Coordinates of N, CA, C and O in Angstrom, one line a residue:
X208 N 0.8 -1.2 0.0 CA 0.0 0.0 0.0 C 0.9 1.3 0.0 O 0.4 2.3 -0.5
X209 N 1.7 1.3 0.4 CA 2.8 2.2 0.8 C 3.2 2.6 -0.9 O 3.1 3.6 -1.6
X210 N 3.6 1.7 -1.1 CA 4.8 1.5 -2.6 C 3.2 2.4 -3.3 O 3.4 3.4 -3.9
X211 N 2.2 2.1 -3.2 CA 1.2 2.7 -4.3 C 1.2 4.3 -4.1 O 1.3 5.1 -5.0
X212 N 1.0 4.6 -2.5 CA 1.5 5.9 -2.1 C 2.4 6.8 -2.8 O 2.2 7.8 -3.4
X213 N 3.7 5.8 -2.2 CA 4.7 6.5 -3.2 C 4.5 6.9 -4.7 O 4.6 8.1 -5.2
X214 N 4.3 5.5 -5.3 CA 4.0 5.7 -7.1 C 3.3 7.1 -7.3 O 3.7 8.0 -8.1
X215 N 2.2 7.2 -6.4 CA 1.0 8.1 -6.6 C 1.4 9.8 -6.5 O 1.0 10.8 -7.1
X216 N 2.8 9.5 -5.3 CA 3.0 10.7 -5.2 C 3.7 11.4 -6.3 O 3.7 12.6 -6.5
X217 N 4.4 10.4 -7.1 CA 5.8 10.7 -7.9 C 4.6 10.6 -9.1 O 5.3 11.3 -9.9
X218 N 3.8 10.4 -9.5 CA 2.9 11.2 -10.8 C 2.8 12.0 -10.6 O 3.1 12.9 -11.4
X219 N 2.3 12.4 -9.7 CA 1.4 14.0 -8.9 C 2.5 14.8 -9.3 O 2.3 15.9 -9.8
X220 N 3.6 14.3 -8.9 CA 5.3 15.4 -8.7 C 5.1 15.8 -10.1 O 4.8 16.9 -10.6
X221 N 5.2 14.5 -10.9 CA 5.7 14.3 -12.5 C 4.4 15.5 -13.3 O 4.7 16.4 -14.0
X222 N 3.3 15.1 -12.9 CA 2.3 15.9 -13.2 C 2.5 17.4 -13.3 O 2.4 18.2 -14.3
X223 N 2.8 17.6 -12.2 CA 2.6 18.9 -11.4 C 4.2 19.8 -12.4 O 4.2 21.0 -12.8
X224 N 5.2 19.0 -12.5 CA 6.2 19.6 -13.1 C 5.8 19.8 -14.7 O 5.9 20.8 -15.2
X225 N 5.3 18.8 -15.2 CA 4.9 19.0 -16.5 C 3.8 19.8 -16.9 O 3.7 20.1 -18.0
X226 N 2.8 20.4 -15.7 CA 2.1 21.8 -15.6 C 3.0 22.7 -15.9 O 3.0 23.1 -17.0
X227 N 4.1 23.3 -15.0 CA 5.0 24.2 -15.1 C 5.5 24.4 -15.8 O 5.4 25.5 -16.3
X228 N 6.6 23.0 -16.7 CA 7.0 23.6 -18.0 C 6.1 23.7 -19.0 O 6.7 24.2 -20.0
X229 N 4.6 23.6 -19.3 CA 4.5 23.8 -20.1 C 3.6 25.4 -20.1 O 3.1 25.9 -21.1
X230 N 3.6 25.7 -19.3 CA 3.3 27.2 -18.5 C 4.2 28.0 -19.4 O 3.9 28.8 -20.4
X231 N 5.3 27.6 -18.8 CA 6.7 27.7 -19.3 C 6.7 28.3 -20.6 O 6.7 29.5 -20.9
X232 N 6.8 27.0 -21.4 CA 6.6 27.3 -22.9 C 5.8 27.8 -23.7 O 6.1 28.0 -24.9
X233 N 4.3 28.2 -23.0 CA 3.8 29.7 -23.6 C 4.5 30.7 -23.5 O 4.1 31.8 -24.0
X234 N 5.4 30.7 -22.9 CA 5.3 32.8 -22.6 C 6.2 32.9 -23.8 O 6.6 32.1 -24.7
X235 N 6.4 34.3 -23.6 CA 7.0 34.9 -24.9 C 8.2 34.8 -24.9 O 8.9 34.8 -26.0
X236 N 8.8 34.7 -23.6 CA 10.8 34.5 -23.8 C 11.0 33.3 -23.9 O 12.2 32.9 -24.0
X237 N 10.2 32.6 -23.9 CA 10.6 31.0 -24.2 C 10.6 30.8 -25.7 O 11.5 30.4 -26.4
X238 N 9.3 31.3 -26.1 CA 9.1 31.3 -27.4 C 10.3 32.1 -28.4 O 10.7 31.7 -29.5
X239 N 10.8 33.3 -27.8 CA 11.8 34.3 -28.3 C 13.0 33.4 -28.1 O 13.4 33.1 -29.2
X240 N 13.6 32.9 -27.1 CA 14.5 31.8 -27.1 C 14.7 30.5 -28.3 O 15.7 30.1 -28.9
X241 N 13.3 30.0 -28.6 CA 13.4 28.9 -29.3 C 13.9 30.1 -30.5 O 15.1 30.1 -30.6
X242 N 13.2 30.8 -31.2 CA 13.3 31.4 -32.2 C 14.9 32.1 -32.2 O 15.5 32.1 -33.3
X243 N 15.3 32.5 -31.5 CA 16.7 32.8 -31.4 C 17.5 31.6 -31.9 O 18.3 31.7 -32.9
X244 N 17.3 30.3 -31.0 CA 18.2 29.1 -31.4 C 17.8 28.7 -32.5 O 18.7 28.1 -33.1
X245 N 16.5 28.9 -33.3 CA 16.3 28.3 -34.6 C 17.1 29.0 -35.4 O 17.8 28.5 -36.3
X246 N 17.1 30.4 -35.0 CA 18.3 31.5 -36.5 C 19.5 30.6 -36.1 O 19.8 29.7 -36.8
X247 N 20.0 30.9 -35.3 CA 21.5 30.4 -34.9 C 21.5 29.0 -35.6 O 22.1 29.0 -36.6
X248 N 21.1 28.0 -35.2 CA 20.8 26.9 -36.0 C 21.1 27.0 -37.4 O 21.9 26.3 -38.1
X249 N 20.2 28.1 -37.9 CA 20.2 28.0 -39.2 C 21.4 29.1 -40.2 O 21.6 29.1 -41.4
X250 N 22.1 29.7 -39.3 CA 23.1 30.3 -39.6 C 24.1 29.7 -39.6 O 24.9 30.2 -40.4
X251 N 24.9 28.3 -38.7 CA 26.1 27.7 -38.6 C 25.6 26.5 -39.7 O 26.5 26.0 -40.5
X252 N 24.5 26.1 -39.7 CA 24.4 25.6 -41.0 C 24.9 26.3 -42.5 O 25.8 25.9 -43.2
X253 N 24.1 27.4 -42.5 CA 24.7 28.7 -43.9 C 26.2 28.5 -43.9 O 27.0 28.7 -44.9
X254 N 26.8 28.1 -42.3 CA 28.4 28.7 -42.7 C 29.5 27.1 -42.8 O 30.6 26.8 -43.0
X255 N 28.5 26.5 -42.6 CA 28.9 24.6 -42.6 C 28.5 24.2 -44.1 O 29.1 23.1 -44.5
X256 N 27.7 24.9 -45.0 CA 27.5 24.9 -46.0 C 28.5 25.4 -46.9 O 29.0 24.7 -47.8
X257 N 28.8 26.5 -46.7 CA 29.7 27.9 -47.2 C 31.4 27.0 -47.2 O 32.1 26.7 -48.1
X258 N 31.6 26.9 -45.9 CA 32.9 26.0 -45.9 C 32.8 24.7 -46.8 O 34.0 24.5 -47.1
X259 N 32.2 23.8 -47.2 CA 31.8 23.1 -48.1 C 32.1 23.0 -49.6 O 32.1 21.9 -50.2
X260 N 32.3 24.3 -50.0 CA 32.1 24.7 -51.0 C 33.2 24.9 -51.9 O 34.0 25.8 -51.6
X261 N 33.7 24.0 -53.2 CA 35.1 23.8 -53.7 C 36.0 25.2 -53.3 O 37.1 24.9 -52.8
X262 N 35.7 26.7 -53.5 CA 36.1 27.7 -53.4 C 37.1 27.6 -51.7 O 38.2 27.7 -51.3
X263 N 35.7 27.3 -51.4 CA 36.7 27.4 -49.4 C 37.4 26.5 -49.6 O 38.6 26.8 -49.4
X264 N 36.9 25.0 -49.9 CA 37.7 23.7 -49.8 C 39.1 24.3 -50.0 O 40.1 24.2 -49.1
X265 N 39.2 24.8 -51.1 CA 40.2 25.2 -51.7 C 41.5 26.1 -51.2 O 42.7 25.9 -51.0
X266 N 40.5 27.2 -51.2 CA 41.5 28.2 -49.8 C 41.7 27.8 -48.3 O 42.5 28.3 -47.6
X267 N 40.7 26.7 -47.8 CA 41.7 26.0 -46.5 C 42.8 25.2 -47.0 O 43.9 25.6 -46.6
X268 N 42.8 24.5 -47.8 CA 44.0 23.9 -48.5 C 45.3 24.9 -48.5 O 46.3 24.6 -47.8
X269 N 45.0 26.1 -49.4 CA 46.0 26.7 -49.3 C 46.4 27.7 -48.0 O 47.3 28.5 -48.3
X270 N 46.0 27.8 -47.3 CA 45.9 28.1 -45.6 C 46.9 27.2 -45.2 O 48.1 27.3 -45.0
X271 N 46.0 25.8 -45.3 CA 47.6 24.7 -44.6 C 48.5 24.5 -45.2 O 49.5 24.1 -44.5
X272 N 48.8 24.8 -46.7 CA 49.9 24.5 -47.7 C 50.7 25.9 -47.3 O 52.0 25.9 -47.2
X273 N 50.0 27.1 -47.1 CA 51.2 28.5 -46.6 C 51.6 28.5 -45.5 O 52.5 29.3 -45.3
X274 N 51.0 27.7 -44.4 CA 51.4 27.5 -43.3 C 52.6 26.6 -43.0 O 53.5 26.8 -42.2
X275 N 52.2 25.5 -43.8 CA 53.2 24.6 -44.0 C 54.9 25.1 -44.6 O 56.1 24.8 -44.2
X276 N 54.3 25.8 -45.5 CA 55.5 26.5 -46.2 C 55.9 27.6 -44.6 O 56.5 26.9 -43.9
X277 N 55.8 28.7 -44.2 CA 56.0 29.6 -43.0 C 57.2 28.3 -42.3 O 58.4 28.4 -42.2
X278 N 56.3 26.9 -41.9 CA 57.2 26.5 -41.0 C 58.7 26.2 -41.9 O 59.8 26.6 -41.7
X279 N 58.3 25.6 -42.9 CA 59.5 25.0 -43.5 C 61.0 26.4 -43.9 O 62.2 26.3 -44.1
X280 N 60.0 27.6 -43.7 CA 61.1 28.9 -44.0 C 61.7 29.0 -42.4 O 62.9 28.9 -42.1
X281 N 60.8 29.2 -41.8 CA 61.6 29.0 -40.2 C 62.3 28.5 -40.1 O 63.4 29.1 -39.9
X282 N 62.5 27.3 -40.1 CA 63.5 25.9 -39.9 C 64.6 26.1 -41.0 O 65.7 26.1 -40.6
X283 N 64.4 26.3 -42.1 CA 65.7 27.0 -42.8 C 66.3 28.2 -42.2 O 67.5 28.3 -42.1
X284 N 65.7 29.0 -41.8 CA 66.1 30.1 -41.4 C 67.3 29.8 -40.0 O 68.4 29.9 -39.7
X285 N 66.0 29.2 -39.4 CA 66.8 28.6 -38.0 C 67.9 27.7 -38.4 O 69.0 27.6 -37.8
X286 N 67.8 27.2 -39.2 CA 69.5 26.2 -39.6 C 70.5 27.2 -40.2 O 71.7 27.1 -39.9
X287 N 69.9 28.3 -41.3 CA 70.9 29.1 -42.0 C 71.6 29.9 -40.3 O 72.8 29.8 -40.0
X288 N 70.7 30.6 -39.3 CA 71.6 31.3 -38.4 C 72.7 30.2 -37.2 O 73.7 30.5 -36.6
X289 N 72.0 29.0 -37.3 CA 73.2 28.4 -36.6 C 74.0 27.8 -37.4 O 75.0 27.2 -36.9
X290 N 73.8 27.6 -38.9 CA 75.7 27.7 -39.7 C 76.2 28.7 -39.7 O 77.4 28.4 -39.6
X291 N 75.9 30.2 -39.8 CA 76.3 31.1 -39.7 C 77.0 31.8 -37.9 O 78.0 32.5 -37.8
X292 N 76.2 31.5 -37.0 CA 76.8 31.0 -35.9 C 78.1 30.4 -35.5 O 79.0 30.9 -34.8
X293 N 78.1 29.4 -36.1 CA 79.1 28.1 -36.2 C 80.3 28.5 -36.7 O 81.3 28.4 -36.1
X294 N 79.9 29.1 -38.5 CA 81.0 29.4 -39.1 C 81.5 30.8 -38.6 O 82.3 31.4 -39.3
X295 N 81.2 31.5 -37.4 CA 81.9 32.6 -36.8 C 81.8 34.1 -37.7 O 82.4 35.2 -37.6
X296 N 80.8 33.7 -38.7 CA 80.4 35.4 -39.6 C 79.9 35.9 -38.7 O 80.5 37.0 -38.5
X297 N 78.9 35.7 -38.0 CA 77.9 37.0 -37.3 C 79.0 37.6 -36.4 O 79.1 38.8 -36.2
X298 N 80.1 36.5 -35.8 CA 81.0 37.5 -34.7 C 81.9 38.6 -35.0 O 82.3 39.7 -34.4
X299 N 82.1 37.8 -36.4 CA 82.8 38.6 -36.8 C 82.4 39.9 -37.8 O 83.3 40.7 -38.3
X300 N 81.1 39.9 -38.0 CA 80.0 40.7 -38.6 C 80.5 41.9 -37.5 O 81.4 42.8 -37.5
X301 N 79.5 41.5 -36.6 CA 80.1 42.2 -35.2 C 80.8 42.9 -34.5 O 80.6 43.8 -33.7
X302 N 82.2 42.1 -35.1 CA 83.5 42.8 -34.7 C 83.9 44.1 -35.5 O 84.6 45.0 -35.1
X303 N 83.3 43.7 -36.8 CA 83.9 44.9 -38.3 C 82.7 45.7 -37.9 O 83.0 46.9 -38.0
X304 N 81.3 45.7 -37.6 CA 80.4 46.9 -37.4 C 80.9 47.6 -35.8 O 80.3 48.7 -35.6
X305 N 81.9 47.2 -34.8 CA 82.0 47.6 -33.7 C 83.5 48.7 -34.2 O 83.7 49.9 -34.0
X306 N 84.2 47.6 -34.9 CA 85.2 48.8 -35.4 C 85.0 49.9 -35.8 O 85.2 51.0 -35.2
X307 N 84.5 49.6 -37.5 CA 83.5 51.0 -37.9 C 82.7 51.7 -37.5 O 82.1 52.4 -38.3
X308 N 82.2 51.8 -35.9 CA 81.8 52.7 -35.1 C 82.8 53.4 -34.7 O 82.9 54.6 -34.8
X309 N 83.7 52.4 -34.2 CA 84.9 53.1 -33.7 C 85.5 54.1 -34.4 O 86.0 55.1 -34.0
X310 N 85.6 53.7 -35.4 CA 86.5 54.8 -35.7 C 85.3 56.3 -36.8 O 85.4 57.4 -37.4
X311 N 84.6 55.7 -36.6 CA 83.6 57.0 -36.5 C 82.9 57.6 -35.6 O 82.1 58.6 -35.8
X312 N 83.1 57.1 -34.4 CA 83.0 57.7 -33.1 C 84.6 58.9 -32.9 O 84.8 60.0 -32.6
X313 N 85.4 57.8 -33.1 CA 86.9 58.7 -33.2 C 87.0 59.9 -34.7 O 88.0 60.5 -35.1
X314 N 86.2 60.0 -35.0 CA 86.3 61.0 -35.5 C 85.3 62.6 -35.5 O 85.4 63.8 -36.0
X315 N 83.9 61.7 -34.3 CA 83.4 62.6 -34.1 C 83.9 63.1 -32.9 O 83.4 64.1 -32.5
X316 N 85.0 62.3 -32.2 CA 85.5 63.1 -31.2 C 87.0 64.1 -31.3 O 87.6 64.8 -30.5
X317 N 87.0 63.7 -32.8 CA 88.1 64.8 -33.5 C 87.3 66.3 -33.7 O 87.8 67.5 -33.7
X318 N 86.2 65.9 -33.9 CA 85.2 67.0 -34.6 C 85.2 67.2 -36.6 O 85.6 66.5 -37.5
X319 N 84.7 68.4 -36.6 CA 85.1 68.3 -38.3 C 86.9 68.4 -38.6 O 87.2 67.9 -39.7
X320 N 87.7 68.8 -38.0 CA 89.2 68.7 -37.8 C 89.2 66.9 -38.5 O 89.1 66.6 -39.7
X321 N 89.3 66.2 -37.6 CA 89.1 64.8 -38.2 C 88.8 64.3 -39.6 O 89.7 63.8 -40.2
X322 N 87.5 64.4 -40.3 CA 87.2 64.6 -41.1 C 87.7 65.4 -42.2 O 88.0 65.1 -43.3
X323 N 87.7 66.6 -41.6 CA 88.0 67.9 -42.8 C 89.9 67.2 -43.1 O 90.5 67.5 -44.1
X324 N 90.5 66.4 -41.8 CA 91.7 65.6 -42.2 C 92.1 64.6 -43.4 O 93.1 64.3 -44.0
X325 N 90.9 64.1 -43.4 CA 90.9 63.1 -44.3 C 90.7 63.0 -45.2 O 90.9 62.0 -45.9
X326 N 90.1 64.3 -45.6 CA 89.5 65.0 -47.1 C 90.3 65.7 -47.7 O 90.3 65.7 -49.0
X327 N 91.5 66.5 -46.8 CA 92.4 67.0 -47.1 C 93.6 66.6 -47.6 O 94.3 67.1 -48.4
X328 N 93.9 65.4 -46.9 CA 94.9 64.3 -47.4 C 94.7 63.6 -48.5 O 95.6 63.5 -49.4
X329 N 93.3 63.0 -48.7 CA 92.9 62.6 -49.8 C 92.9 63.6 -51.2 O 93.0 63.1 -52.3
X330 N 92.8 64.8 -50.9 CA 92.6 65.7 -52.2 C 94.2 65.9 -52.2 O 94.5 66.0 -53.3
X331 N 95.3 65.9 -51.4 CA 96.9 66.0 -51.5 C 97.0 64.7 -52.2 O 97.1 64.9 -53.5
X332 N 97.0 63.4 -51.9 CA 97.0 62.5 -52.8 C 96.5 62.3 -53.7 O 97.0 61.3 -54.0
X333 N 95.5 62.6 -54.8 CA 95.0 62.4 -55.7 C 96.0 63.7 -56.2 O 96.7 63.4 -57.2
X334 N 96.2 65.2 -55.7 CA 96.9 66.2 -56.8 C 98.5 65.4 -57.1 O 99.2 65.7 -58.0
X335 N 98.7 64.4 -56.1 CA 100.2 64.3 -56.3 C 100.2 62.9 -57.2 O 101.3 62.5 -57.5
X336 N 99.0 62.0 -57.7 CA 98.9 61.3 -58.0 C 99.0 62.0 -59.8 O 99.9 61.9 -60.7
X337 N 97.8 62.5 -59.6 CA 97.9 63.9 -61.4 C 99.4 64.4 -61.5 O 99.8 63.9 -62.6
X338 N 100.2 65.1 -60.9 CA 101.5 65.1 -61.0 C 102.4 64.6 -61.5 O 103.2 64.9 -62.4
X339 N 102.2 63.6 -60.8 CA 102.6 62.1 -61.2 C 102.3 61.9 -62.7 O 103.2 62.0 -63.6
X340 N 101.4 61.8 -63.0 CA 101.0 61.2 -64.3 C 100.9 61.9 -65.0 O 100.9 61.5 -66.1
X341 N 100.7 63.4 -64.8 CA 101.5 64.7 -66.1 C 102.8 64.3 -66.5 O 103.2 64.0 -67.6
X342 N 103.5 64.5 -65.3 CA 105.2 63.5 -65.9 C 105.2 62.6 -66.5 O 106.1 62.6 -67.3
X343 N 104.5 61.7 -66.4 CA 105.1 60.7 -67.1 C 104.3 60.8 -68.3 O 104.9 60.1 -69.2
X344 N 103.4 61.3 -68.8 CA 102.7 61.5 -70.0 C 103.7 62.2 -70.3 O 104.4 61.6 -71.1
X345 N 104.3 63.6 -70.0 CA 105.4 64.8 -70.9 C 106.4 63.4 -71.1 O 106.7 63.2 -72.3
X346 N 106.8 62.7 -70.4 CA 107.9 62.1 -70.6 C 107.5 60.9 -72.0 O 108.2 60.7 -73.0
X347 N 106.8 60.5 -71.9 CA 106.3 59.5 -73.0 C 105.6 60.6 -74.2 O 105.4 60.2 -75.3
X348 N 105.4 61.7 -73.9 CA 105.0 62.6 -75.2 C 105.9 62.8 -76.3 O 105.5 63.0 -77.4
X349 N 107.3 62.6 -75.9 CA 108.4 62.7 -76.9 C 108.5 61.7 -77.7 O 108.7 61.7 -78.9
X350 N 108.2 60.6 -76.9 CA 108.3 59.0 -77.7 C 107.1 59.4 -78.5 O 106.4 60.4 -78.6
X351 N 107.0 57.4 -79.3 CA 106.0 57.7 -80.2 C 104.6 56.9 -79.4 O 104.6 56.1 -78.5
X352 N 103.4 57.7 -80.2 CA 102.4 57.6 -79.7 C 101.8 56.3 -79.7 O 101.8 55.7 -80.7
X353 N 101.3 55.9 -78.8 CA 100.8 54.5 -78.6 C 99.8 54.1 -77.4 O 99.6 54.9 -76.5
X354 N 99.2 52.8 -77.4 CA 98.2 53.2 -76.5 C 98.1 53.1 -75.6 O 97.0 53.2 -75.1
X355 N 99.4 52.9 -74.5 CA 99.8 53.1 -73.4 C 99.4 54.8 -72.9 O 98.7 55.2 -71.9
X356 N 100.4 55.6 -74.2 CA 100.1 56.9 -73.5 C 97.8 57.3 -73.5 O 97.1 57.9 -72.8
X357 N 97.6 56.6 -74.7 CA 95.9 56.6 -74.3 C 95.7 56.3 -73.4 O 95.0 57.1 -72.8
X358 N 96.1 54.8 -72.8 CA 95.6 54.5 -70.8 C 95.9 55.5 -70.2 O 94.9 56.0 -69.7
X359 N 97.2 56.2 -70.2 CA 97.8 56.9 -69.3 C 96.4 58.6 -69.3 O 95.6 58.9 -68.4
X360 N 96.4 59.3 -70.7 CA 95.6 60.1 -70.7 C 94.1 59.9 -69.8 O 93.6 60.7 -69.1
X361 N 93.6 58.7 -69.9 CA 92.6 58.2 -69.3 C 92.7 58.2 -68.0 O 91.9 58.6 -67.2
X362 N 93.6 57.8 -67.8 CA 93.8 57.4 -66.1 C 94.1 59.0 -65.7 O 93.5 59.2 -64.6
X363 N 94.6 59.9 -66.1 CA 94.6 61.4 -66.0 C 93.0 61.9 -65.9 O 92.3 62.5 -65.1
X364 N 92.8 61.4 -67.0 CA 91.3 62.0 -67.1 C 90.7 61.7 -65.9 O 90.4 62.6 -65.1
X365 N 90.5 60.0 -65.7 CA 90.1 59.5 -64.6 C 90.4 60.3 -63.0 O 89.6 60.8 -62.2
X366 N 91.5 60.4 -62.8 CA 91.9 61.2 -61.3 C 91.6 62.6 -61.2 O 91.4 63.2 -60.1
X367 N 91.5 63.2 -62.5 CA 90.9 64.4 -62.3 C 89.4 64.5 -62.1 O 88.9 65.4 -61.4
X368 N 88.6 63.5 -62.5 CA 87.4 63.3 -62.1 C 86.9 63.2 -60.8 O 86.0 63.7 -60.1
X369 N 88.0 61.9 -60.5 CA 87.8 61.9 -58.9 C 88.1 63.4 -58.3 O 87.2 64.1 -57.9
X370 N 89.6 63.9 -58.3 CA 89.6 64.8 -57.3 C 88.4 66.0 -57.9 O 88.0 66.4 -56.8
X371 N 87.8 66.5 -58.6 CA 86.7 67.4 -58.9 C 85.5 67.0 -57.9 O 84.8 67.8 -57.2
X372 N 85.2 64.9 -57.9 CA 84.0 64.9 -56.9 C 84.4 65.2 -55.6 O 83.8 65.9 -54.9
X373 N 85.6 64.5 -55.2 CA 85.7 64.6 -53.6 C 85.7 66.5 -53.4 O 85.2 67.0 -52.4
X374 N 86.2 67.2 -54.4 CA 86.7 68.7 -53.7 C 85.0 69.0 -53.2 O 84.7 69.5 -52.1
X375 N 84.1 68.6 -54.3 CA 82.6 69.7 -54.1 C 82.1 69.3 -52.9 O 81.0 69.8 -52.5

């Protein structure tokens, strides 16, 4: 008798809840809910479709084929800097860009003196280099003409070119 009790109560329960939800499912935010989940539904479908489609098929393909490629340039890359590592260039990359500060630091600590030195020297050498090679052109002018003395004119020509750019 008891056990029927129970049964009886647990309908009543079962009853009584299935009054409620279906209370429930009149009202309007329930209804607004279903209708929400139906778009949504029907939108990841649109985009489950869309990916589907030889065009996408296609460009995920090449997504993982450029990705694939990225890694494989990495791993080259990473192997080209530790041969480069190894074979002691970057240190010594290093050492020749630390120099050539240096001595352009030493010269901004000469000031333009430094500089305006080096310009100076170089335009004395190039006039003494023309000098040079006016002589020996007067000296080969006597002899006969040939195309040594044309190198030589050239190479004149040439030094006077240079010292005209460095003077400007």
């Amino acid at each position: 008798m008891e056990d029927k009790k129970s049964k009886l109560a647990e309908i009543r329960a079962t009853a009584f809840d299935v009054t409620v939800i279906m209370k429930q499912i009149g009202t309007p935010g329930f209804l607004e809910s279903l209708t929400s989940i139906k778009d949504t539904v029907s939108q990841v479908n649109e985009i489950i479709q869309s990916l589907q489609t030889p065009e996408m098929v296609k460009n995920i393909e090449n997504f993982r084929i450029l990705s694939e490629n990225f890694n494989d340039s990495a791993t080259k890359m990473q192997s080209t800097v530790n041969v480069l590592k190894e074979s002691g260039i970057i240190d010594k990359t290093v050492s020749l860009v630390d120099s050539a500060k240096s001595k352009i630091d030493s010269f901004d600590t000469q000031g333009s003196q430094g500089i305006n030195g080096v310009i100076v020297s170089s335009q004395e050498m190039i006039t003494s280099i023309t000098g040079l090679v006016n002589e020996i052109t007067q000296t080969v002018s006597y002899s006969k003409r040939s195309t040594i003395v044309e190198n030589i004119q050239e190479t004149i020509h040439g030094a006077s070119e240079i010292y005209h750019t460095i003077s400007r």
